[in-house]
Every structure is written in structure tokens, then in C-alpha cells.
Amino acid sequence: MSLVLALCSYAVQSLVAGIESLLGHVGVSRMFSGNFGGGLWIAFIGWFLDNAASAQVHAVMFQSLACCPATQFPRP
């Protein structure tokens, strides 16, 4: 079950990364076309979405590792 959740989280993060990239490009183009405040706002929304998605993936990965005992991991 945790593997499926992790894969879904990666898929959602990839989707959000694409949206974030689009918002960043739109924001920068608006900043240079004369609407500096609106473009900066759109770029910050994209940055916030990217940080939220990556934090969610890290939380899911941490939860999936928390259920495994340390003896299951290989020694260096």
C-alpha cells in the first residue's frame, strides 16, 4: 500500500512541477510586459505549489520508511 501511495505522490509532484513551471514562465513574462506586481504574484504562487508538492512527497516517503525496521536495510 505504501508503494502505491509513494508512486501516486511522485505522479502528483510531476504534474504540479509542470504547472509550477508554466506559472513561473507566465509570471516572468508578465513582469517584463509591464505588470510587475501581478507577474511576481503568479511566480510566487507557482513556487509555493512546488514547495508544497515536494514536502508532501517527502512526508509520504518518511511514513513509508517509518514502518520498516532498521534490520531490513543493507549495511554499508
XYZ file of N, CA and C in Angstrom:
228
model
N 0.814 -1.193 0.000
C 0.000 0.000 0.000
C 0.857 1.257 0.000
N 1.944 1.275 0.749
C 2.762 2.480 0.811
C 3.493 2.728 -0.512
N 3.801 1.667 -1.264
C 4.447 1.843 -2.563
C 3.500 2.536 -3.536
N 2.237 2.150 -3.521
C 1.256 2.791 -4.390
C 1.097 4.261 -4.018
N 1.061 4.542 -2.729
C 0.943 5.922 -2.275
C 2.165 6.740 -2.678
N 3.330 6.151 -2.589
C 4.554 6.857 -2.979
C 4.559 7.139 -4.484
N 4.140 6.163 -5.284
C 4.101 6.370 -6.732
C 3.079 7.435 -7.116
N 1.948 7.437 -6.449
C 0.939 8.471 -6.711
C 1.461 9.842 -6.317
N 2.205 9.908 -5.226
C 2.766 11.190 -4.794
C 3.769 11.716 -5.810
N 4.592 10.820 -6.365
C 5.533 11.239 -7.399
C 4.809 11.723 -8.640
N 3.716 11.048 -9.010
C 2.950 11.471 -10.182
C 2.348 12.853 -9.967
N 1.812 13.079 -8.783
C 1.219 14.385 -8.481
C 2.303 15.461 -8.440
N 3.455 15.130 -7.892
C 4.532 16.120 -7.857
C 4.990 16.466 -9.270
N 5.041 15.484 -10.156
C 5.422 15.768 -11.540
C 4.410 16.684 -12.211
N 3.131 16.443 -11.957
C 2.088 17.295 -12.518
C 2.186 18.717 -11.974
N 2.387 18.829 -10.668
C 2.487 20.154 -10.055
C 3.753 20.862 -10.520
N 4.824 20.122 -10.757
C 6.054 20.741 -11.256
C 5.827 21.345 -12.639
N 5.046 20.670 -13.464
C 4.719 21.228 -14.773
C 3.883 22.480 -14.662
N 2.908 22.470 -13.765
C 2.072 23.648 -13.547
C 2.910 24.788 -12.982
N 3.809 24.456 -12.070
C 4.671 25.475 -11.468
C 5.569 26.105 -12.519
N 6.082 25.295 -13.416
C 6.932 25.821 -14.476
C 6.145 26.769 -15.379
N 4.924 26.374 -15.705
C 4.067 27.222 -16.528
C 3.758 28.543 -15.814
N 3.428 28.464 -14.529
C 3.141 29.687 -13.766
C 4.373 30.575 -13.668
N 5.533 29.970 -13.514
C 6.767 30.756 -13.458
C 7.028 31.496 -14.752
N 6.826 30.809 -15.882
C 7.045 31.459 -17.178
C 6.025 32.576 -17.413
N 4.777 32.316 -17.070
C 3.747 33.345 -17.234
C 4.049 34.539 -16.325
N 4.465 34.254 -15.096
C 4.775 35.340 -14.169
C 5.922 36.203 -14.647
N 6.986 35.566 -15.129
C 8.140 36.337 -15.606
C 7.772 37.144 -16.846
N 6.982 36.548 -17.741
C 6.595 37.305 -18.936
C 5.699 38.487 -18.568
N 4.847 38.319 -17.564
C 4.020 39.453 -17.125
C 4.869 40.528 -16.453
N 5.903 40.107 -15.729
C 6.768 41.085 -15.070
C 7.474 41.959 -16.102
N 7.912 41.341 -17.211
C 8.617 42.109 -18.229
C 7.690 42.859 -19.170
N 6.405 42.498 -19.177
C 5.477 43.205 -20.061
C 4.818 44.405 -19.388
N 5.178 44.688 -18.159
C 4.672 45.882 -17.512
C 3.838 45.636 -16.272
N 3.389 44.427 -16.046
C 2.589 44.120 -14.862
C 3.493 43.424 -13.844
N 4.382 44.184 -13.222
C 5.395 43.594 -12.353
C 4.783 42.931 -11.125
N 3.838 43.612 -10.461
C 3.231 43.065 -9.244
C 2.436 41.799 -9.509
N 1.634 41.794 -10.565
C 0.842 40.609 -10.900
C 1.717 39.441 -11.322
N 2.758 39.733 -12.083
C 3.666 38.669 -12.508
C 4.433 38.068 -11.348
N 4.852 38.919 -10.428
C 5.560 38.434 -9.245
C 4.638 37.573 -8.392
N 3.391 37.970 -8.272
C 2.407 37.210 -7.504
C 2.192 35.818 -8.117
N 2.062 35.741 -9.427
C 1.866 34.455 -10.100
C 3.100 33.577 -9.930
N 4.288 34.162 -10.030
C 5.517 33.392 -9.850
C 5.614 32.852 -8.422
N 5.203 33.634 -7.429
C 5.225 33.160 -6.038
C 4.209 32.042 -5.806
N 3.062 32.101 -6.451
C 2.086 31.021 -6.331
C 2.668 29.725 -6.888
N 3.328 29.806 -8.033
C 3.972 28.624 -8.597
C 5.057 28.067 -7.696
N 5.842 28.938 -7.099
C 6.900 28.499 -6.187
C 6.307 27.824 -4.956
N 5.216 28.381 -4.428
C 4.551 27.795 -3.277
C 3.996 26.402 -3.612
N 3.393 26.251 -4.777
C 2.869 24.942 -5.185
C 3.976 23.909 -5.305
N 5.114 24.311 -5.839
C 6.233 23.382 -5.978
C 6.756 22.946 -4.611
N 6.886 23.879 -3.682
C 7.359 23.528 -2.341
C 6.361 22.637 -1.608
N 5.084 22.894 -1.767
C 4.069 22.071 -1.110
C 4.070 20.651 -1.660
N 4.227 20.502 -2.967
C 4.239 19.171 -3.563
C 5.467 18.379 -3.134
N 6.627 19.017 -3.104
C 7.828 18.281 -2.696
C 7.785 17.934 -1.210
N 7.194 18.789 -0.384
C 7.051 18.462 1.039
C 6.120 17.274 1.234
N 5.081 17.185 0.429
C 4.160 16.042 0.524
C 4.853 14.740 0.138
N 5.656 14.773 -0.902
C 6.387 13.566 -1.313
C 7.365 13.151 -0.227
N 8.054 14.101 0.385
C 8.982 13.761 1.464
C 8.246 13.178 2.665
N 7.069 13.687 2.971
C 6.293 13.158 4.093
C 5.842 11.729 3.825
N 5.422 11.454 2.595
C 4.991 10.092 2.250
C 6.172 9.134 2.301
N 7.316 9.547 1.807
C 8.495 8.685 1.839
C 8.937 8.436 3.282
N 8.867 9.445 4.132
C 9.221 9.270 5.534
C 8.268 8.302 6.222
N 6.977 8.404 5.942
C 5.998 7.497 6.537
C 6.206 6.068 6.062
N 6.572 5.888 4.791
C 6.785 4.531 4.298
C 8.065 3.927 4.871
N 9.050 4.756 5.180
C 10.271 4.241 5.801
C 10.094 4.004 7.297
N 9.164 4.695 7.929
C 8.977 4.575 9.368
C 8.433 3.203 9.764
N 7.767 2.524 8.849
C 7.195 1.222 9.182
C 8.204 0.089 9.012
N 9.378 0.360 8.467
C 10.379 -0.685 8.227
C 11.406 -0.688 9.364
N 11.709 -1.849 9.905
C 12.759 -1.892 10.933
C 14.135 -1.683 10.301
N 15.067 -1.236 11.109
C 16.409 -0.924 10.615
C 17.153 -2.166 10.136
N 16.746 -3.344 10.574
C 17.443 -4.560 10.152
C 17.161 -4.913 8.700
N 16.165 -4.314 8.090
C 15.848 -4.592 6.688
C 16.734 -3.829 5.717
N 17.432 -2.809 6.203
C 18.276 -2.008 5.315
C 19.671 -2.642 5.252
N 20.307 -2.593 4.072
C 21.642 -3.188 3.956
C 22.686 -2.358 4.685
N 23.705 -3.053 5.167
C 24.809 -2.362 5.840
C 25.801 -1.874 4.809
N 26.473 -0.764 5.113
C 27.462 -0.235 4.147
C 28.710 -1.083 4.062
